[in-house]
Structure formats: C-alpha cells, structure tokens
Coordinates of C-alpha atoms and ligand atoms in Angstrom, one line a residue:
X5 CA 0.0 0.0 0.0
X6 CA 0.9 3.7 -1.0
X7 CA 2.1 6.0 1.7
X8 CA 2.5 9.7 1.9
X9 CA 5.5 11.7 3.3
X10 CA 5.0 15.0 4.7
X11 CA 8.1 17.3 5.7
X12 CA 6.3 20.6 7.5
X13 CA 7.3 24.2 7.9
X14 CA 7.0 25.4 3.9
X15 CA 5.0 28.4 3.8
X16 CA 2.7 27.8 1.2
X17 CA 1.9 30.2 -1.7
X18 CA 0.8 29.9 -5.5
X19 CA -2.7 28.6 -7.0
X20 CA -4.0 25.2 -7.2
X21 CA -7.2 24.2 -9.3
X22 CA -10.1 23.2 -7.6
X23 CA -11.3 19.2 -9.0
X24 CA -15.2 18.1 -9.7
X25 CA -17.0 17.3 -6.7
X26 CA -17.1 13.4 -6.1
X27 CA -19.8 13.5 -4.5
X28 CA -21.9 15.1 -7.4
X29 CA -20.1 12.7 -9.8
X30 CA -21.6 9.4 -8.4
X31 CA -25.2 10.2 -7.9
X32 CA -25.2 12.0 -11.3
X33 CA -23.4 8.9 -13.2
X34 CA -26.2 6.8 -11.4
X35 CA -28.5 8.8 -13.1
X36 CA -27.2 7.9 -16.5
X37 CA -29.2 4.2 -15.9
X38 CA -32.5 6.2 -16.2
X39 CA -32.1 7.1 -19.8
X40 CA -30.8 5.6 -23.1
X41 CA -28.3 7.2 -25.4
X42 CA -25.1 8.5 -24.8
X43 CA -24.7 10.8 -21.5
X44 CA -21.2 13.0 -21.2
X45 CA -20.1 14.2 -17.9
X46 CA -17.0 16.4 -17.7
X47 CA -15.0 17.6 -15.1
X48 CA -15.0 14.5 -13.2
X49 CA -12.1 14.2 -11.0
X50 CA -9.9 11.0 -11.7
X51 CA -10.7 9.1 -8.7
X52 CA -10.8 5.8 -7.4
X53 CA -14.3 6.3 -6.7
X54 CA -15.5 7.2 -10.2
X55 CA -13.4 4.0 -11.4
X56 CA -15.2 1.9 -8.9
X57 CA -19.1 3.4 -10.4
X58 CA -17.7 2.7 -13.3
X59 CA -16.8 -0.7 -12.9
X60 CA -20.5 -1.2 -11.5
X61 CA -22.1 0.7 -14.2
X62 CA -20.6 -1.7 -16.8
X63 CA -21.7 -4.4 -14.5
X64 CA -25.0 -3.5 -14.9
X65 CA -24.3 -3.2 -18.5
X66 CA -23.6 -0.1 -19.5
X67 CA -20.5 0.8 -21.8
X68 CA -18.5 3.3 -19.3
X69 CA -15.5 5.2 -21.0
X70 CA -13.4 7.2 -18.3
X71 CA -10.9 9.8 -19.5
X72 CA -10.7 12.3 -16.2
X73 CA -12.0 15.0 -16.7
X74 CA -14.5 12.9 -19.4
X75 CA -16.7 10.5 -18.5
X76 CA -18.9 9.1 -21.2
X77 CA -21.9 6.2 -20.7
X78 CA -23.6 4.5 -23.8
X79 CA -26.7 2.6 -23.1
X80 CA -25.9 -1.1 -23.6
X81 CA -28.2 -4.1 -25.5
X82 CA -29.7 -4.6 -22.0
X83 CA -29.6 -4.7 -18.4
X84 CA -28.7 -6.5 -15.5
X85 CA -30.3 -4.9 -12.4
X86 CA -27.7 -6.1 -9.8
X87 CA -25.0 -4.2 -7.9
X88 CA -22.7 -7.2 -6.1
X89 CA -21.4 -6.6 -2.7
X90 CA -17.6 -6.8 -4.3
X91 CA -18.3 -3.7 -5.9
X92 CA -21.0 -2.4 -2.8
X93 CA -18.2 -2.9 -0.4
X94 CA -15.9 -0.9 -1.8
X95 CA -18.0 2.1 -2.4
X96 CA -21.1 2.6 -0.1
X97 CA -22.6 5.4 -2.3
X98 CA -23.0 2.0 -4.7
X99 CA -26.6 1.8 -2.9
X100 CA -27.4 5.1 -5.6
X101 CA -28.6 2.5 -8.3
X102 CA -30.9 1.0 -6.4
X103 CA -33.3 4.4 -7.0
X104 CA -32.4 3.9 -10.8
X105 CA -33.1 0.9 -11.5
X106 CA -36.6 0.3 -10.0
X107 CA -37.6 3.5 -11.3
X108 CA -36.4 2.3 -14.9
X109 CA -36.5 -1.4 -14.7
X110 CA -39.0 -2.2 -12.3
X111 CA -36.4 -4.4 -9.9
X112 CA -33.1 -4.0 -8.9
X113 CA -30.7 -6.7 -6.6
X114 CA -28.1 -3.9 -4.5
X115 CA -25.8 -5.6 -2.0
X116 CA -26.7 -3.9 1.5
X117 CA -23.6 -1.6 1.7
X118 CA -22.8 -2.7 5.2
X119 CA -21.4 0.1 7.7
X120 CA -18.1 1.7 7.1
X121 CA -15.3 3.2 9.6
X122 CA -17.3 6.3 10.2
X123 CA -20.6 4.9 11.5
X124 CA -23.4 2.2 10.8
X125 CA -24.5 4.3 7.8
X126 CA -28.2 2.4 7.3
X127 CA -30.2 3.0 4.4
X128 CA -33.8 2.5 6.5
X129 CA -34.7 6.2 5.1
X130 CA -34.1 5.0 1.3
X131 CA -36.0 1.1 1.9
X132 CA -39.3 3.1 3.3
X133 CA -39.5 5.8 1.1
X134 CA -39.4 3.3 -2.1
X135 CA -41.4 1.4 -0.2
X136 CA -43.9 4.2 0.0
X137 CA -44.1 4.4 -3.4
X138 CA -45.4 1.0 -4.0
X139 CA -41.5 -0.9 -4.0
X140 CA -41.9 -4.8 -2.5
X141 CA -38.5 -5.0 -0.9
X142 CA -37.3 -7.7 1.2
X143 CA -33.5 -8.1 2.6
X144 CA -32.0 -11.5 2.0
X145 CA -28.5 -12.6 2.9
X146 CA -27.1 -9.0 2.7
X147 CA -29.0 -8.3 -0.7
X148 CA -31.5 -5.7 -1.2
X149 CA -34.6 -6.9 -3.5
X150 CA -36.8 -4.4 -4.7
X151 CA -39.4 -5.0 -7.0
X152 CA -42.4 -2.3 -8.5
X153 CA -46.0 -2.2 -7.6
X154 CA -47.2 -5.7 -9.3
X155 CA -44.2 -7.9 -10.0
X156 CA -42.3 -4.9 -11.5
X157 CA -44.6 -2.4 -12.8
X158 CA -44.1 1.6 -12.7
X159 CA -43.8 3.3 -9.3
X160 CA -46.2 5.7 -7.9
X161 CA -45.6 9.1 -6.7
X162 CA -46.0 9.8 -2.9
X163 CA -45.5 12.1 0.0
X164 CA -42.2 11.2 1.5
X165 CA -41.0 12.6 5.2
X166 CA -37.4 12.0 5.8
X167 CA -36.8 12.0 9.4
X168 CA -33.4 13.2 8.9
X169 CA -31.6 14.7 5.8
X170 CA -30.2 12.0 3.7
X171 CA -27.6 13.0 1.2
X172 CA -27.9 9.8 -0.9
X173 CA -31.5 9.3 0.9
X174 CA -32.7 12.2 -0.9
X175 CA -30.8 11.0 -4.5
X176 CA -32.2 7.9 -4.8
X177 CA -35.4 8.8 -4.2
X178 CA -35.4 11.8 -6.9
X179 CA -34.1 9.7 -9.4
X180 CA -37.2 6.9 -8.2
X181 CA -39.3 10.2 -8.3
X182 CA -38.4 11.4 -11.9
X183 CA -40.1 8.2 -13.6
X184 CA -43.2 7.5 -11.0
X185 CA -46.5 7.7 -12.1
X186 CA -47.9 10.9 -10.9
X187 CA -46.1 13.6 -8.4
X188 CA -44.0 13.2 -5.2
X189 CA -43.4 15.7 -2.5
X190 CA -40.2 14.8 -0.9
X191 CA -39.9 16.5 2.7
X192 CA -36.8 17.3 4.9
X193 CA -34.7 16.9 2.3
X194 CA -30.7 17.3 2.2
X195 CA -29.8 20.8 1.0
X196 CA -26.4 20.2 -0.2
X197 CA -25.1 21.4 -3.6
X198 CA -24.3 17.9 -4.9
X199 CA -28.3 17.5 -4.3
X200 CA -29.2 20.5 -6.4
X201 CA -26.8 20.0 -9.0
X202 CA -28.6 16.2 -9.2
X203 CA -31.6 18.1 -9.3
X204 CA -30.3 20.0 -12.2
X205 CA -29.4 17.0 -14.4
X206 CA -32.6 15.5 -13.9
X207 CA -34.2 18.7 -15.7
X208 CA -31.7 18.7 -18.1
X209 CA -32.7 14.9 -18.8
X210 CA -36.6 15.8 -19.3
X211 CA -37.8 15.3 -15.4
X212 CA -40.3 17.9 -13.6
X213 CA -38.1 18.1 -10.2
X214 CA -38.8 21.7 -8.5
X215 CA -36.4 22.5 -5.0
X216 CA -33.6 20.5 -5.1
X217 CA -31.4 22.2 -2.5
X218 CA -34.0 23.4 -0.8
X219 CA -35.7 20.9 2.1
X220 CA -39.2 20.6 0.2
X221 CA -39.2 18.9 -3.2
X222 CA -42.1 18.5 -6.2
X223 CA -41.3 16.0 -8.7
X224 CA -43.9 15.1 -11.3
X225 CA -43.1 11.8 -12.5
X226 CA -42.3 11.6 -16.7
X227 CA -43.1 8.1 -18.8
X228 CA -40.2 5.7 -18.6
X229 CA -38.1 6.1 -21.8
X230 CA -38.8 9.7 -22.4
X231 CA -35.7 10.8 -20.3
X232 CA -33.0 11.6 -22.6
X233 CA -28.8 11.3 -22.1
X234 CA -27.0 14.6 -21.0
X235 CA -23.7 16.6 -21.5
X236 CA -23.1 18.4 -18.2
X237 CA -19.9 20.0 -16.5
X238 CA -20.2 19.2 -12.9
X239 CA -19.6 21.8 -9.9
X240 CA -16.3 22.1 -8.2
X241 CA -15.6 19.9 -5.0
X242 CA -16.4 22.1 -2.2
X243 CA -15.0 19.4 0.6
X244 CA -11.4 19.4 -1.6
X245 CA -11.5 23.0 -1.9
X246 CA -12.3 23.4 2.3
X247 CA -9.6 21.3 2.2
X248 CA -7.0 23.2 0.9
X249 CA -7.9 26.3 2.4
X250 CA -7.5 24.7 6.2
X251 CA -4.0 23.8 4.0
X252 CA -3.7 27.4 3.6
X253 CA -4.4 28.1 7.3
X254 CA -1.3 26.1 8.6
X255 CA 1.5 28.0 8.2
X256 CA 2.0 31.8 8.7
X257 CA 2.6 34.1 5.3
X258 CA 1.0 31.3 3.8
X259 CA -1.0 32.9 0.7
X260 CA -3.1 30.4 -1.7
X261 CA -5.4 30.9 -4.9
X262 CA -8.4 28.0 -5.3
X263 CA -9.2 28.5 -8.7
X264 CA -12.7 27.7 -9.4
X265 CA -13.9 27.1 -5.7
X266 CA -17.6 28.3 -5.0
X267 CA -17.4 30.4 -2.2
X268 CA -21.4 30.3 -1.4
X269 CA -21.0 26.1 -1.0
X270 CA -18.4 27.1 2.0
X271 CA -20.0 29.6 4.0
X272 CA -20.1 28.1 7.2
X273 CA -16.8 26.5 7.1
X274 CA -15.4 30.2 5.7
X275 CA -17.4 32.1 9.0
X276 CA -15.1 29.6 11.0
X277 CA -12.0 30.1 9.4
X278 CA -12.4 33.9 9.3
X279 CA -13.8 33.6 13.4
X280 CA -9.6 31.6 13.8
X281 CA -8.3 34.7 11.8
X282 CA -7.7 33.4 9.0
X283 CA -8.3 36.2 5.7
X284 CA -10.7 34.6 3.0
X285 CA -11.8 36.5 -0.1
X286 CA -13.3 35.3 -3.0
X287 CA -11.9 36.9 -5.9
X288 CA -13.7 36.5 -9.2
X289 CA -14.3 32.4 -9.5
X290 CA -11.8 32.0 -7.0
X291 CA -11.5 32.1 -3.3
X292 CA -8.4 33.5 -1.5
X293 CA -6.7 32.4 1.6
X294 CA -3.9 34.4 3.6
X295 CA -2.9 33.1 7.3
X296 CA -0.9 36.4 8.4
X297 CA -1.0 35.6 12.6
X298 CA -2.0 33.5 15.3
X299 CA -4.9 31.4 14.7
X300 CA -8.1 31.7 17.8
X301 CA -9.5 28.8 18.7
X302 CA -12.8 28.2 17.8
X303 CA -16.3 26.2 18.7
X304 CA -17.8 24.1 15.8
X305 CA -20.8 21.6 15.8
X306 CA -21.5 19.7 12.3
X307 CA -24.7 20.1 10.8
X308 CA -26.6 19.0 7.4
X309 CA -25.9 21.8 4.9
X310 CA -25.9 24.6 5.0
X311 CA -24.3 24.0 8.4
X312 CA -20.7 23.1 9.4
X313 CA -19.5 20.0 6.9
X314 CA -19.5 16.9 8.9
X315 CA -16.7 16.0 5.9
X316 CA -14.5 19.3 6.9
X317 CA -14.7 18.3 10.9
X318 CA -11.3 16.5 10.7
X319 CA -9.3 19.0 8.7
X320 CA -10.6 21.8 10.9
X321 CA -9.9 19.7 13.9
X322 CA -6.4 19.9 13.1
X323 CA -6.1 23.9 12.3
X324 CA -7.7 24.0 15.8
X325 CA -4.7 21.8 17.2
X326 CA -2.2 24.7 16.6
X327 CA -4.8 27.5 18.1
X328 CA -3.5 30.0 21.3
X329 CA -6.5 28.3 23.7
X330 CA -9.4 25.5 23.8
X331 CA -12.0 24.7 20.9
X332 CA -15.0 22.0 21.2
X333 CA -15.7 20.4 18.3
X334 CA -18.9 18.0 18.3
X335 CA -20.1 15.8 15.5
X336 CA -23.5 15.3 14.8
X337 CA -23.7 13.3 12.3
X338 CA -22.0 10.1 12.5
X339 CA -21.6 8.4 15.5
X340 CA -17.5 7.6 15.1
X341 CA -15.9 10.4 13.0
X342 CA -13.1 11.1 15.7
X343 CA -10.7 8.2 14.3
X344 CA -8.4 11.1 13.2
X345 CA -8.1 12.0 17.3
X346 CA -5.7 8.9 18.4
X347 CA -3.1 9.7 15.1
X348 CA -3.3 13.3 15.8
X349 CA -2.1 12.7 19.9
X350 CA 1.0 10.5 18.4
X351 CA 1.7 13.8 16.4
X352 CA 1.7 15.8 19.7
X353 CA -1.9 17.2 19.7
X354 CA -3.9 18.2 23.2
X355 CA -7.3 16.6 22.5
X356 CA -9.7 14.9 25.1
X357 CA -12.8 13.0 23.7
X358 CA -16.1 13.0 25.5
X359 CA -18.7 10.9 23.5
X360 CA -19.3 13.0 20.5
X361 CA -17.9 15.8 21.7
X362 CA -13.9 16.8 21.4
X363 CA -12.2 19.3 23.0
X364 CA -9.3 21.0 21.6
X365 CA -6.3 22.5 23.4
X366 CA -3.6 24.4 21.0
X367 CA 0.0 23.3 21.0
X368 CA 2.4 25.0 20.0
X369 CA 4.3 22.4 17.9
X370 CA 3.1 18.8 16.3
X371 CA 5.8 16.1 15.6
X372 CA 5.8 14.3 12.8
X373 CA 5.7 10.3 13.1
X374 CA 4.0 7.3 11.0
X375 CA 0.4 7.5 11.4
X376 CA -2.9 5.6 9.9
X377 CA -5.1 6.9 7.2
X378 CA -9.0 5.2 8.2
X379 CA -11.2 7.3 6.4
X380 CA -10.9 9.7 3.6
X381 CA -11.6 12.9 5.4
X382 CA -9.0 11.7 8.3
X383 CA -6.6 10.7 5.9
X384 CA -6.5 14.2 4.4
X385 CA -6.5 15.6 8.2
X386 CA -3.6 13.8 9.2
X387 CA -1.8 15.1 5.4
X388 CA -2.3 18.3 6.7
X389 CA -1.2 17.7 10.5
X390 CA 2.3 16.6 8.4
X391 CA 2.3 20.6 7.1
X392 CA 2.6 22.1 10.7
X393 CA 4.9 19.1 12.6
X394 CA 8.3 20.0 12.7
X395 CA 9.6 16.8 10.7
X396 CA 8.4 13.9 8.8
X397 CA 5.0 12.7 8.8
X398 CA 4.4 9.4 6.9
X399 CA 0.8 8.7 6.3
X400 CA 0.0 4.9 5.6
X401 CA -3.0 2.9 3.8
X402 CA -3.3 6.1 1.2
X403 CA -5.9 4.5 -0.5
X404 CA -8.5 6.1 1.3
X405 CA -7.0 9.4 0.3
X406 CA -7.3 8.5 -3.3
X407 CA -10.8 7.5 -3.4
X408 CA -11.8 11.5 -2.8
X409 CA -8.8 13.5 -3.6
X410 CA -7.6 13.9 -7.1
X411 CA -3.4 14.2 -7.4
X412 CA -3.1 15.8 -3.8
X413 CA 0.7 15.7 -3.7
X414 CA 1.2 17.3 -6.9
X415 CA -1.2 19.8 -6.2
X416 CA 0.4 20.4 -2.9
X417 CA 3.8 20.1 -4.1
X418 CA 2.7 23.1 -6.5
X419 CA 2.3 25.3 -3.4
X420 CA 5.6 24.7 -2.1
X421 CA 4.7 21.9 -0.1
X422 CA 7.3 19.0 0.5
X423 CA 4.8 15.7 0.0
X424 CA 6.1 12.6 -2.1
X425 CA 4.3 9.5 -2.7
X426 CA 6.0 5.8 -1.1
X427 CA 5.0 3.2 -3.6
X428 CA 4.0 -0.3 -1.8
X429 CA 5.0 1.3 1.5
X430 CA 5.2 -0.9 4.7
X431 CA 1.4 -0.7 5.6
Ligands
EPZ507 C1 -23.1 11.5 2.0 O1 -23.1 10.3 2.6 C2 -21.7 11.8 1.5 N1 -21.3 10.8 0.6 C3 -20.7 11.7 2.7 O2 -19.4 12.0 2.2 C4 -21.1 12.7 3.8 O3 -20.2 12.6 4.9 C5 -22.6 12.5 4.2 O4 -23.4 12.6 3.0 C6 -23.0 13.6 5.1 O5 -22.9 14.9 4.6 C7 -21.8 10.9 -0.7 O6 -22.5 11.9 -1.0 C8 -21.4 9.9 -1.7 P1 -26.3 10.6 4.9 P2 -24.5 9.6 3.0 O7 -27.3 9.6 4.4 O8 -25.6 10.0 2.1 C9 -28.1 8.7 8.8 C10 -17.2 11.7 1.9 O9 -16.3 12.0 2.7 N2 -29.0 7.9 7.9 O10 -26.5 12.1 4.6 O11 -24.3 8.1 3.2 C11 -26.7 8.3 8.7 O12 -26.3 7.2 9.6 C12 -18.4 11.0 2.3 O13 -17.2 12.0 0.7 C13 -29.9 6.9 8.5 O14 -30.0 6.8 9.7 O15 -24.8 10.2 4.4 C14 -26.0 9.6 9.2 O16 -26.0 9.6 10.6 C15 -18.2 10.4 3.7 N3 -30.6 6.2 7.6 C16 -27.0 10.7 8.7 O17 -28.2 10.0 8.4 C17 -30.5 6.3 6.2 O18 -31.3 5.6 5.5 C18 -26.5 11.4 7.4 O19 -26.2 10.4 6.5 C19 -29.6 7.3 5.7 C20 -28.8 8.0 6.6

C-alpha cells in the first residue's frame, strides 16, 4: 500500500485548481441508468471512486469510458439490475442505483452496503420511502430486493418525510421520483449542492423536479423512456476546496489561490476560518486564503448543509490543534468520526474526547511520526497535520485518500509543499 510523506514548515503560496465534486459525480453517473443514449459528464475528477461506479455501471451493463475530466456512458443491449457486494463494499454510495433501476426497470438486486469506519451508515430512510411508493422490498442474505408495484410495474408518486436529511437518501429517491406515475413531495430533504446539482441533471434529462437544494421537493413523474442522455460539467468539489484552504491556514505568510472554488458552497466552514483569523476572499471564480498571525480557537458543531461539513470536521480539527487556547468540536452526524483524534495525539496534539464531543487544546508544535489513514476525510486531516509538525510525517494505507482526492501531492507540491508519494509502503 501507497504511503504519503510529509516534511512541514514550507509556507505555502501559489494557486491550485479546484477538481469536480465526487460526491456530485456518483449520484449524477447513477442517473445515467435512467435514460438511453449516450450521456457526457466532464469535469470529473480522476478518482478511485469514479473508477469503482464505473466498474459497476458496466456491470449493470452499460459501456462506461473514463478519461478524467470525461466521462462518457452508452446505453448497452440490455440490463442486468444487480449491484454485487464486491463492488457495494468498496464504495457505499453503490446503494445510488438502487433508486435507478426500479424507477427504470421495475427491480433491482443492490448488496446492503454494510457500515463503514465512520458509522453504521443504514439505508432505513431510502428502503421506506421506495417502499412508500409501491416498491416490494425484502432483505436476503445481505441483498436488497426491490421489485415495483405488481411484479415490477411503474412506481407511484407519494408524500415522503425523511426524518433526517439524507444525502444519498434524498438522491435515490429523486431519481425513483423522476419516472413514478404521478407527483411526489419529498420533505426534509438534504440541502447540499451535490443534491441541487442532481436536481439539475434531472431537468436537463426531461424530469419535472422543482427544490432540489432546498428541504421541500415536487417531482412530477415523466413516462419511462422519455428521459433523454445529457452533457453536463459538474460543480467544483467544495470538501477538496475546504480542504485546501484549512492547507492554507497552517502556516503563517501562507497565501493560496483555489481556482474555481464556489465560495457560497463554504459559507459556514469560511465564518469559521475567518472567526480563527484566518483572511478569506473570494476573488472572481476563485476564493483566497492568507494566514498572516495566530490562529483563535474556535467552537464548531457539524450540521446537514448549510451547516458546518460533517466532511471538513477533521481538517478543521487539526487547524484548531495549533490554536492560542481551547476549541469544542462535536459531531453530529455520524456516531464515530473522531478516528483522526488517536493519530493526531501520536503527532503531539492536546485533544480529550467526551462521547461525540472533542475538546481542543492548541499546541504550540506537532511532531511528525508514521500515522494511519481510516477514512478519507481523516486521511486528508492527518496530510495536513504533516504541514505544521516540525519533521516527517508518513501517512499509511493512502488509498482512502485516493478515493476523494484527485493528485493531492502534486497539487500540494505546487504550493511549495514537500509531499512525495512511497509506492508499496510498509502498511
Ligand atoms: C453523504 O453520505 C456523503 N457521501 C458523505 O461523504 C457525507 O459525509 C454525508 O453525506 C453527510 O454529509 C456521498 O455523497 C457519496 P447521509 P450519506 O445519508 O448519504 C443517517 C465523503 O467523505 N442515515 O446524509 O451516506 C446516517 O447514519 C463521504 O465524501 C440513516 O440513519 O450520508 C447519518 O447519521 C463520507 N438512515 C446521517 O443520516 C438512512 O437511511 C446522514 O447520513 C440514511 C442516513
């Protein structure tokens, strides 16, 4: 396995591009299974988890070419309406063509995507809300089987109540919405971007979806088959652009262009940066960071958007490490997002854990050492932990890193970073 090598201290200056958000990619290459034709998608990041929906797309038979930034599905002869757990396993947000295919083929077969290392991460709020619209779904040996209203037949349109925002919740049952028979209000919906740009590619397809990114959705379903393919450019990541702006934030006289971040995706994370001191302009289509003094600690509590990122917690965990007094940073969302916190104490960090709750005490130095990557979103924190220590920071099991960040140590290395890649490091 790949590792990552981190020497801290360089100030960091210069511009780095901003990649396609992954998490608008999947749900939007999902969406490709409800119409025939060829669909282009561009600005897709080359990561592993585009090759992975790729590999399941052409599983499901689908011809899937993938040149990052280009992304082009064909329609194949036919279908096959099953998403094995090989594929499931490695990507949860798999479960998205479960929504797409019983809207489309009347039955789908999706491996039950099992929890992951952040949390239990059911999909009870995607099962009942097909359900509600006449799905006949039954769990069996790890397998989800969904079947329309008599042995396969076209969904119906229904009120649906989430009883929490669902990022992928609310996906798949848009993209069941678009093609069942009559209209469906969705309600308590996720707000994020990646759910209005969905929203947007449905309309661009032929669907009738009004308020996606907004918490109260009308879809009007349309007649199987009269969906057509698309050619779309999708939004910048706003998790990899946060990213690099905490980055940014972790050495003084640091001074960093993202080109083509969308400043209104980041607001709350860029209140909080600006609360630690931390100068943030955006400049055109790009967003500016300068760290030119201490950073202030500061309190954060996650939230579904527009609230504080559950994805940015960890990276903003670690900005707060190096801040003159005590933050609390509580997580909301998922019930075991602090696997960051033990790697972070090897490095030298003051942080004491009280359920979901973590409470930050600044330090004035980190120290590099060998730590574990678990989760993409810790993986980057600890990558960024390596900028501030002193020394060398070696980051092991990479791969998470790859799944959700496109070429992260050339783009750091372009700021004046000093990152290298170990190839089949000691894991
Ligand atoms: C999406 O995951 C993102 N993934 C995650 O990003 C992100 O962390 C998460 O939303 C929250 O913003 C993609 O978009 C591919 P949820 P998702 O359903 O949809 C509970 C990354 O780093 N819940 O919004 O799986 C759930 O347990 C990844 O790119 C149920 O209880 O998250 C959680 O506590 C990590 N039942 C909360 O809702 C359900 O049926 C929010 O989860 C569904 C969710």
């Amino acid at each position: 396995m790949d590792a990552i090598r981190v020497r801290g201290g360089a100030v960091l200056k210069g511009r780095v591009r901003v990649s396609g958000a992954k998490n608008a990619a999947l749900p939007i290459l999902c969406a490709t299974l409800l119409s025939d034709g060829e669909s282009h998608l561009r600005n897709v990041p080359a990561l592993r988890d585009i090759d992975t929906t790729a590999a399941l797309l052409r599983f499901l038979g689908r011809g899937v070419s993938v040149n990052a930034p280009d992304v082009t599905v064909a329609a194949g002869k036919d279908v096959r309406p099953e998403a094995p757990y090989e594929l499931v396993k490695q990507m949860r947000a798999s479960v998205l063509v479960l929504g797409p295919l019983l809207a489309r083929f009347g039955r789908a077969k999706v491996s039950l995507p099992g929890g992951c290392a952040i949390g239990a991460r059911p999909i009870d709020q995607h099962l009942k809300a097909l359900e509600a619209m006449g799905a006949k779904i039954t769990l069996e040996r790890g397998y989800v089987l969904a079947e329309g209203p008599n042995g396969g037949g076209q969904l119906r349109g229904a009120e649906i109540v989430f009883d929490m925002p669902t990022v992928t919740g609310t996906e798949n049952v848009m993209m069941a919405a678009a093609l069942a028979k009559g209209r469906s209000i969705l309600v308590n919906c996720a707000r994020e971007p990646e759910v209005e740009e969905l929203g947007r590619i449905l309309n661009k397809m032929g669907a009738k979806v009004n308020g996606a990114g907004t918490d109260v959705m009308h879809i009007e379903g349309v007649t199987p088959g009269d969906l057509l393919p698309f050619d779309h450019a999708i939004i910048p990541d706003r998790i990899e652009a946060g990213t690099y702006m905490v980055a940014a934030a972790m050495t003084e006289g640091s001074d960093v262009i993202l080109e083509g971040a969308e400043i209104g995706d980041l607001e709350a994370l860029v209140a909080k940066m600006r609360q630690a001191g931390v100068i943030i302009d955006a400049e055109g289509r790009d967003i500016r960071v300068r760290r030119t003094g201490p950073i202030r600690p500061v309190n954060v509590t996650t939230a579904p958007h527009p609230g504080f990122p559950t994805d940015m917690q960890a990276q903003f965990m670690v900005l707060m490490c190096t801040a003159a007094g005590e933050s609390v940073i509580t997580e909301t969302i998922f019930e075991n997002r602090f696997m960051h916190v033990p790697e972070l104490l090897r490095m030298g960090a003051n942080i004491a854990l009280r359920g979901n709750t973590a409470v930050v005490d600044g330090v004035k130095k980190m120290y590099g050492a060998s730590v574990m990557a678990t989760d993409l979103r810790a993986s980057a924190s600890l990558i960024i932990a390596g900028l501030f220590s002193e020394d060398e920071t070696e980051v092991r099991r990479v791969y998470h890193l790859d799944r959700g960040y496109e070429h992260i140590e050339a783009k750091l290395g372009g700021l004046g970073a000093k990152v290298e890649r170990v190839r089949n490091a000691e894991s």
